[in-house]
Amino acid sequence: MDGKRVLLIVGGGIAAYKVLDLVRRLRERGVSVRTVLTQAGAQFVTPLSLASLSGNPVHTDLFSLTDEAQMGHIELSRSADLVVVAPATADLLAKAANGLANDLASTLLLATDKRVLMVPAMNVRMWQHPATQRNVAQLQRDGILFVGPDDGAMACGEFGPGRMSEVLDIVVAIDAAFRMQARAQQQQAPGILAGKRVIITSGPTYEPIDPVRYIANRSSGKQGHAIAEAAARAGADVLLVCGPVAIPDPVGVTCVHVESAREMLGAVEAGLPADIYIGAAAVADWRVGTAVVEKLKKGASGPPSLGLVENPDILATISTHQKRPVLVVGFAAETQTVVEHAQAKLKKKKCDLIIANDVSAQSGVMGGDENTVHLVSKSGVDHWPRMAKTAVAQRLVEHLAKLLKEGA
Ligand code: C5P
């Protein structure tokens, strides 16, 4: 990141206080930071603290003659390698999605020719409001990058998605955006998956028992998310359908968040056609037949029986779909006879490739950062050494690109 330049637009939200730390962390890494403070942002942090930490004057006014004399707003919008909006409030997202330009921040977002990374933070209901979700979807279509928001307790006392991502997660997303840019500039040649559409599922599913309880599993989503990011870096148009996870959306992919297996299947089918489908999610095999609308109560009749019924098998459905992608890839998380189970799954689910991994407690794979995988296909088994999940993702993307090229 050393030597890179960030234009940081600070919106008006309580999370703005974290931005001071973000500026510090970026400067520690050799990044130069120019800041723009909205009128609402100035209610939460002062221009003086931003100026002191960034070492640069703070820009606040669209019609400041002094600022314009030193650096016009068009030049300011282009003087950075990346524009970061943090906190990206509902108002800033709405303005950017609709191309409004009635203050310095929104004008810069319209005038810039650089990538923009939004770091949303707002009340959970504001985040979930259809208007905000429409704006986010529009911005993603426009190529705007996002990190967060996270789930959790909020300053307003509510709980849910809307918290601004932690500062170090924002730094990682900024770094990823720089890397994407660097790669795009270096490789004048298109990426190995350029022009290809890839759909990936990741994370666990939650199957409701009643309004407060659910059946879940320990999948972290790290492997699926890493594959999504690697495919995006390789130039693919990536749709990530993601169950409830505690990690941020990968940079450069369109992410649809779902809870249950049936929602996940719906989102995958809605995303077809595609060239590659990768089912990395740990989809629950069963759900409660009749999820109860009211919370179950302890009673004299003893524990309720859940009456489980089978969930749709997303992988098998996509393998036999009339819009079947050219390559359909599944994962097999096993605790014993890993390869044999994967071979059986390959046949049963009619997919082209199964990535088998050992998820027994001693393997440390569930939730960990490393993985040991075996690629099982009709043509045999390929054992890969233990490596980082990000390295598995990169190698898998290269392997799939090769298979597509060979006309798999
Ligand atoms: O049968 P098992 O759950 O071990 O198979 C794992 C593979 O099948 C994974 O790729 C997973 O995403 C997929 N799967 C699915 N729908 C299910 C169960 C598993 O797509 N209901």
Coordinates of C-alpha atoms and ligand atoms in Angstrom, one line a residue:
M1 CA 0.0 0.0 0.0
D2 CA 3.1 2.2 0.4
G3 CA 2.9 5.3 -1.8
K4 CA -0.8 4.9 -2.6
R5 CA -3.3 7.8 -2.2
V6 CA -6.8 7.6 -0.7
L7 CA -9.4 10.3 -0.9
L8 CA -11.5 9.6 2.2
I9 CA -15.1 11.0 2.4
V10 CA -16.4 11.1 5.9
G11 CA -20.2 11.0 6.3
G12 CA -22.3 11.9 9.2
G13 CA -22.8 8.9 11.5
I14 CA -21.6 7.9 15.0
A15 CA -19.2 5.4 13.4
A16 CA -17.2 8.4 12.1
Y17 CA -15.1 8.3 15.2
K18 CA -13.5 5.0 13.9
V19 CA -12.4 6.9 10.8
L20 CA -9.8 8.7 12.8
D21 CA -8.1 5.3 13.6
L22 CA -8.5 4.3 9.9
V23 CA -6.6 7.4 8.8
R24 CA -3.8 6.6 11.3
R25 CA -3.6 2.9 10.2
L26 CA -3.5 3.9 6.5
R27 CA -0.7 6.5 7.2
E28 CA 1.3 3.8 9.2
R29 CA 1.2 1.8 6.0
G30 CA 2.6 4.6 3.9
V31 CA -0.8 5.7 2.3
S32 CA -1.4 9.4 1.9
V33 CA -4.9 10.5 2.8
R34 CA -6.9 13.5 1.8
T35 CA -10.1 13.9 3.6
V36 CA -13.5 15.4 2.8
L37 CA -15.9 16.0 5.6
T38 CA -19.7 16.3 4.9
Q39 CA -21.7 18.9 6.9
A40 CA -23.2 16.0 8.9
G41 CA -19.8 14.3 9.3
A42 CA -18.6 17.5 11.0
Q43 CA -21.1 16.9 13.8
F44 CA -19.2 13.8 14.7
V45 CA -15.5 14.5 14.1
T46 CA -13.8 17.8 13.8
P47 CA -11.9 19.1 10.8
L48 CA -8.9 19.7 13.1
S49 CA -8.6 16.0 14.2
L50 CA -8.8 14.9 10.6
A51 CA -6.3 17.4 9.4
S52 CA -3.9 16.6 12.2
L53 CA -4.1 12.8 11.6
S54 CA -4.0 13.0 7.8
G55 CA -1.4 15.8 7.6
N56 CA -3.5 17.4 4.9
P57 CA -6.1 20.2 4.9
V58 CA -9.7 19.0 5.2
H59 CA -12.1 19.8 2.4
T60 CA -15.7 20.6 3.4
D61 CA -17.2 23.1 1.0
L62 CA -18.1 22.8 -2.7
F63 CA -17.9 26.5 -3.2
S64 CA -14.8 27.3 -1.2
L65 CA -12.7 29.8 -3.3
T66 CA -9.6 29.0 -1.3
D67 CA -9.9 25.3 -1.8
E68 CA -10.7 25.7 -5.5
A69 CA -7.7 28.0 -5.9
Q70 CA -5.4 25.3 -4.4
M71 CA -7.0 22.2 -5.9
G72 CA -10.3 22.3 -7.8
H73 CA -12.9 19.8 -6.9
I74 CA -12.5 17.9 -10.2
E75 CA -8.8 17.6 -9.6
L76 CA -9.4 16.5 -6.0
S77 CA -11.8 13.7 -7.2
R78 CA -9.0 12.3 -9.4
S79 CA -5.9 13.0 -7.3
A80 CA -6.3 9.7 -5.5
D81 CA -5.9 6.0 -6.4
L82 CA -9.1 5.1 -4.5
V83 CA -12.0 7.0 -3.1
V84 CA -13.3 5.6 0.2
V85 CA -16.6 6.7 1.8
A86 CA -16.7 5.9 5.5
P87 CA -19.1 5.9 7.1
A88 CA -21.2 5.7 4.0
T89 CA -24.6 6.8 5.3
A90 CA -28.0 6.0 3.7
D91 CA -28.0 9.6 2.4
L92 CA -24.6 9.3 0.7
L93 CA -25.5 5.9 -0.8
A94 CA -28.8 7.4 -2.1
K95 CA -27.1 10.4 -3.6
A96 CA -24.4 8.3 -5.2
A97 CA -26.9 5.8 -6.6
N98 CA -28.9 8.6 -8.2
G99 CA -26.1 10.8 -9.3
L100 CA -27.0 13.8 -7.2
A101 CA -24.3 16.4 -6.8
N102 CA -25.5 19.0 -4.3
D103 CA -22.5 19.1 -2.0
L104 CA -18.7 18.5 -2.2
A105 CA -18.9 14.8 -1.3
S106 CA -21.6 13.8 -3.8
T107 CA -20.0 16.0 -6.5
L108 CA -16.7 14.3 -6.0
L109 CA -18.3 10.8 -6.3
L110 CA -19.9 11.9 -9.6
A111 CA -16.7 13.5 -10.9
T112 CA -14.2 10.8 -10.0
D113 CA -12.7 8.5 -12.5
K114 CA -11.3 6.2 -9.8
R115 CA -12.7 3.2 -8.0
V116 CA -15.0 3.9 -5.0
L117 CA -15.2 1.8 -1.9
M118 CA -18.3 2.3 0.3
V119 CA -18.1 1.4 4.0
P120 CA -21.8 1.6 5.0
A121 CA -22.9 2.3 8.6
M122 CA -26.4 3.1 9.7
N123 CA -29.3 1.9 11.8
V124 CA -30.3 -1.7 11.0
R125 CA -33.8 -0.7 9.7
M126 CA -32.3 2.0 7.5
W127 CA -29.9 -0.6 6.1
Q128 CA -32.6 -3.1 5.5
H129 CA -35.0 -0.6 4.0
P130 CA -35.9 -1.5 0.4
A131 CA -34.8 2.0 -0.8
T132 CA -31.3 1.5 0.7
Q133 CA -31.0 -2.1 -0.7
R134 CA -32.1 -0.8 -4.1
N135 CA -29.4 1.9 -3.9
V136 CA -26.7 -0.6 -2.9
A137 CA -27.7 -3.0 -5.7
Q138 CA -27.5 -0.1 -8.2
L139 CA -24.1 1.0 -6.9
Q140 CA -22.8 -2.6 -7.2
R141 CA -24.0 -2.7 -10.7
D142 CA -22.1 0.5 -11.3
G143 CA -19.0 -1.2 -10.1
I144 CA -18.8 0.4 -6.7
L145 CA -17.0 -1.7 -4.1
F146 CA -18.4 -2.4 -0.6
V147 CA -17.1 -3.6 2.7
G148 CA -19.6 -4.4 5.4
P149 CA -21.8 -3.5 7.2
D150 CA -21.2 -6.0 10.0
D151 CA -23.8 -7.5 12.2
G152 CA -24.0 -6.6 15.9
A153 CA -25.0 -4.2 18.6
M154 CA -25.4 -0.6 17.4
A155 CA -24.9 2.7 19.1
C156 CA -28.6 3.3 18.7
G157 CA -29.4 0.3 21.0
E158 CA -30.6 -2.0 18.1
F159 CA -29.0 -5.2 16.9
G160 CA -28.4 -6.5 13.4
P161 CA -26.6 -5.5 10.2
G162 CA -25.6 -1.9 10.0
R163 CA -22.4 -1.6 12.1
M164 CA -19.4 -0.2 10.2
S165 CA -16.8 -2.8 9.5
E166 CA -13.9 -2.9 11.9
V167 CA -11.0 -0.6 10.9
L168 CA -8.6 -3.5 10.1
D169 CA -11.2 -5.1 7.9
I170 CA -11.5 -1.8 6.0
V171 CA -7.7 -1.6 5.6
V172 CA -7.8 -5.2 4.1
A173 CA -10.6 -4.1 1.7
I174 CA -8.6 -1.0 0.7
D175 CA -5.6 -3.2 0.1
A176 CA -7.6 -5.6 -2.0
A177 CA -9.0 -2.7 -4.0
F178 CA -5.4 -1.5 -4.7
R179 CA -4.4 -5.0 -5.7
M180 CA -7.3 -5.3 -8.1
Q181 CA -6.4 -2.0 -9.6
A182 CA -2.7 -3.0 -9.9
R183 CA -3.6 -6.3 -11.6
A184 CA -6.0 -4.6 -13.9
Q185 CA -3.3 -2.1 -14.9
Q186 CA -0.6 -4.7 -15.3
Q187 CA -2.6 -7.3 -17.1
Q188 CA -3.6 -5.4 -20.2
A189 CA -4.5 -8.9 -21.2
P190 CA -7.9 -10.0 -19.8
G191 CA -8.0 -12.2 -16.8
I192 CA -8.3 -16.0 -17.2
L193 CA -12.0 -15.9 -16.4
A194 CA -12.8 -12.7 -18.2
G195 CA -16.2 -12.8 -19.8
K196 CA -17.3 -15.8 -17.7
R197 CA -20.0 -15.8 -15.1
V198 CA -19.4 -17.7 -11.9
I199 CA -22.0 -18.4 -9.1
I200 CA -20.6 -19.4 -5.7
T201 CA -22.4 -20.4 -2.5
S202 CA -20.7 -19.9 0.8
G203 CA -21.2 -20.2 4.6
P204 CA -23.9 -22.1 6.5
T205 CA -27.6 -22.1 6.2
Y206 CA -30.0 -21.3 9.0
E207 CA -33.1 -23.4 9.2
P208 CA -35.8 -21.9 11.4
I209 CA -37.4 -23.9 14.2
D210 CA -39.5 -21.0 15.5
P211 CA -39.0 -17.2 15.3
V212 CA -36.0 -17.3 17.6
R213 CA -34.4 -20.7 17.1
Y214 CA -32.7 -22.3 14.2
I215 CA -30.6 -25.2 13.1
A216 CA -27.1 -24.2 11.8
N217 CA -23.6 -25.5 11.4
R218 CA -20.0 -24.3 11.9
S219 CA -19.1 -23.2 8.4
S220 CA -17.3 -19.9 8.4
G221 CA -17.6 -19.1 4.7
K222 CA -13.8 -18.4 4.5
Q223 CA -13.2 -20.9 1.7
G224 CA -16.2 -19.9 -0.5
H225 CA -15.5 -16.2 0.0
A226 CA -11.9 -16.7 -1.0
I227 CA -12.9 -18.5 -4.2
A228 CA -15.4 -15.7 -5.0
E229 CA -12.6 -13.1 -4.6
A230 CA -10.1 -15.1 -6.6
A231 CA -12.7 -15.6 -9.4
A232 CA -13.3 -11.8 -9.4
R233 CA -9.6 -11.1 -9.6
A234 CA -9.5 -13.4 -12.6
G235 CA -11.9 -11.2 -14.3
A236 CA -15.1 -13.2 -13.8
D237 CA -18.5 -11.7 -13.2
V238 CA -19.2 -13.2 -9.8
L239 CA -22.4 -13.8 -7.9
L240 CA -21.8 -14.9 -4.3
V241 CA -24.9 -16.3 -2.6
C242 CA -23.9 -16.3 1.0
G243 CA -25.5 -17.7 4.2
P244 CA -25.1 -16.0 7.6
V245 CA -21.3 -15.4 8.2
A246 CA -19.2 -13.2 10.3
I247 CA -16.8 -12.2 7.6
P248 CA -17.1 -9.2 5.2
D249 CA -18.3 -9.5 1.6
P250 CA -15.4 -10.0 -0.7
V251 CA -14.3 -7.1 -2.8
G252 CA -15.5 -7.0 -6.4
V253 CA -18.3 -9.5 -6.3
T254 CA -22.1 -9.2 -6.2
C255 CA -23.2 -10.6 -2.9
V256 CA -26.7 -11.9 -2.1
H257 CA -27.4 -12.7 1.5
V258 CA -29.7 -15.5 2.4
E259 CA -30.6 -17.7 5.4
S260 CA -32.2 -21.0 4.5
A261 CA -31.4 -23.6 2.0
R262 CA -34.5 -22.9 0.0
E263 CA -33.7 -19.2 -0.1
M264 CA -30.2 -20.1 -1.3
L265 CA -31.5 -22.3 -4.1
G266 CA -33.9 -19.5 -5.2
A267 CA -31.0 -17.0 -5.3
V268 CA -28.8 -19.4 -7.3
E269 CA -31.5 -20.2 -9.8
A270 CA -32.3 -16.5 -10.2
G271 CA -28.6 -15.9 -11.0
L272 CA -28.5 -18.5 -13.9
P273 CA -27.3 -18.8 -16.6
A274 CA -23.6 -19.1 -15.6
D275 CA -20.5 -20.8 -16.9
I276 CA -19.4 -22.2 -13.5
Y277 CA -21.3 -23.1 -10.3
I278 CA -19.3 -23.8 -7.1
G279 CA -21.3 -25.0 -4.1
A280 CA -19.0 -24.2 -1.2
A281 CA -21.8 -23.6 1.2
A282 CA -22.5 -26.1 4.0
V283 CA -26.2 -26.4 3.2
A284 CA -28.4 -28.0 5.9
D285 CA -29.6 -31.4 4.7
W286 CA -32.8 -31.0 6.8
R287 CA -35.2 -28.4 7.9
V288 CA -38.1 -28.4 10.4
G289 CA -41.2 -29.5 8.4
T290 CA -43.5 -27.0 9.9
A291 CA -41.5 -24.0 11.3
V292 CA -43.6 -22.6 14.1
V293 CA -44.8 -18.9 13.9
E294 CA -44.9 -18.5 17.7
K295 CA -42.0 -19.2 20.0
L296 CA -42.1 -22.8 21.3
K297 CA -42.8 -22.9 25.0
K298 CA -41.6 -25.4 27.6
G299 CA -44.5 -27.4 28.7
A300 CA -45.7 -30.5 30.5
S301 CA -45.7 -32.5 27.3
G302 CA -41.8 -32.5 27.3
P303 CA -39.4 -31.5 24.5
P304 CA -41.1 -30.9 21.1
S305 CA -40.3 -33.3 18.3
L306 CA -38.9 -31.3 15.3
G307 CA -40.2 -33.4 12.5
L308 CA -37.3 -32.9 10.1
V309 CA -37.9 -33.0 6.3
E310 CA -35.3 -33.0 3.6
N311 CA -34.0 -29.8 2.1
P312 CA -33.7 -29.4 -1.7
D313 CA -30.2 -30.4 -2.8
I314 CA -28.9 -27.3 -4.5
L315 CA -25.9 -29.0 -6.1
A316 CA -27.9 -31.8 -7.5
T317 CA -30.6 -29.4 -8.7
I318 CA -28.1 -27.2 -10.6
S319 CA -26.3 -30.3 -12.0
T320 CA -29.5 -31.4 -13.8
H321 CA -30.9 -27.9 -14.4
Q322 CA -32.0 -26.9 -17.9
K323 CA -29.7 -24.0 -17.6
R324 CA -26.9 -26.2 -16.2
P325 CA -23.5 -24.3 -16.1
V326 CA -20.7 -25.9 -18.1
L327 CA -18.8 -26.7 -14.9
V328 CA -20.6 -27.7 -11.7
V329 CA -18.4 -28.1 -8.6
G330 CA -19.3 -29.3 -5.2
F331 CA -17.6 -29.6 -1.9
A332 CA -17.6 -32.7 0.3
A333 CA -16.9 -31.9 4.0
E334 CA -16.2 -35.3 5.6
T335 CA -14.8 -36.6 8.9
Q336 CA -13.8 -40.0 7.6
T337 CA -13.0 -41.9 4.3
V338 CA -13.0 -38.4 2.7
V339 CA -12.2 -39.4 -0.9
E340 CA -14.5 -42.4 -1.1
H341 CA -17.5 -40.3 0.1
A342 CA -16.6 -37.7 -2.5
Q343 CA -16.5 -40.2 -5.3
A344 CA -20.0 -41.4 -4.3
K345 CA -21.2 -37.8 -4.2
L346 CA -19.8 -37.0 -7.6
K347 CA -21.9 -39.7 -9.1
K348 CA -25.0 -39.1 -7.1
K349 CA -25.1 -35.3 -7.6
K350 CA -24.0 -35.5 -11.3
C351 CA -21.5 -32.8 -10.9
D352 CA -18.1 -32.4 -12.7
L353 CA -15.8 -32.0 -9.7
I354 CA -15.9 -32.6 -6.0
I355 CA -13.5 -30.8 -3.7
A356 CA -13.2 -33.1 -0.7
N357 CA -11.8 -31.9 2.6
D358 CA -11.5 -33.4 6.1
V359 CA -13.5 -31.3 8.5
S360 CA -12.9 -33.5 11.6
A361 CA -12.2 -31.4 14.7
Q362 CA -8.5 -32.3 14.7
S363 CA -8.1 -31.0 11.1
G364 CA -8.8 -27.4 12.2
V365 CA -10.4 -26.7 8.8
M366 CA -13.8 -25.5 10.1
G367 CA -13.3 -21.8 10.8
G368 CA -9.5 -22.1 10.2
D369 CA -7.5 -20.4 7.5
E370 CA -5.9 -23.5 6.0
N371 CA -7.3 -26.4 4.1
T372 CA -6.2 -29.8 2.7
V373 CA -8.2 -30.7 -0.4
H374 CA -8.5 -33.6 -2.8
L375 CA -10.0 -32.9 -6.3
V376 CA -12.2 -35.8 -7.2
S377 CA -13.5 -36.0 -10.8
K378 CA -14.3 -38.7 -13.4
S379 CA -10.7 -38.7 -14.5
G380 CA -9.2 -39.4 -11.0
V381 CA -8.2 -37.9 -7.7
D382 CA -5.7 -35.1 -7.3
H383 CA -4.3 -34.6 -3.8
W384 CA -3.2 -31.0 -3.0
P385 CA -0.9 -30.2 -0.1
R386 CA -2.2 -28.2 2.9
M387 CA -2.3 -24.6 2.1
A388 CA -4.0 -21.3 2.9
K389 CA -7.7 -21.2 1.9
T390 CA -6.8 -18.2 -0.3
A391 CA -4.2 -20.3 -2.1
V392 CA -6.7 -23.2 -2.6
A393 CA -9.0 -20.6 -4.1
Q394 CA -6.4 -19.2 -6.5
R395 CA -5.3 -22.7 -7.6
L396 CA -8.9 -23.8 -8.0
V397 CA -9.8 -20.8 -10.2
E398 CA -6.7 -21.5 -12.4
H399 CA -7.8 -25.2 -12.7
L400 CA -11.4 -24.3 -13.6
A401 CA -10.3 -21.8 -16.2
K402 CA -8.1 -24.5 -17.8
L403 CA -11.0 -27.0 -17.8
L404 CA -13.3 -24.4 -19.4
K405 CA -10.6 -23.6 -22.1
E406 CA -10.2 -27.3 -22.8
G407 CA -14.0 -27.3 -23.4
A408 CA -15.0 -29.3 -20.3
Ligands
C5P1 O1 -24.2 -34.1 0.7 P1 -23.3 -33.1 1.3 O2 -23.9 -32.1 2.1 O3 -22.0 -33.6 2.0 O4 -22.7 -32.4 -0.1 C1 -21.9 -31.4 -0.1 C2 -22.1 -30.6 -1.4 O5 -23.4 -30.5 -1.7 C3 -21.7 -29.2 -1.2 O6 -21.2 -28.7 -2.4 C4 -22.9 -28.5 -0.8 O7 -22.9 -27.1 -1.1 C5 -23.9 -29.2 -1.6 N1 -25.3 -29.4 -1.0 C6 -26.3 -28.7 -1.6 N2 -27.6 -28.8 -1.1 C7 -27.8 -29.6 0.0 C8 -26.8 -30.2 0.6 C9 -25.5 -30.1 0.1 O8 -26.1 -28.0 -2.6 N3 -29.1 -29.6 0.5

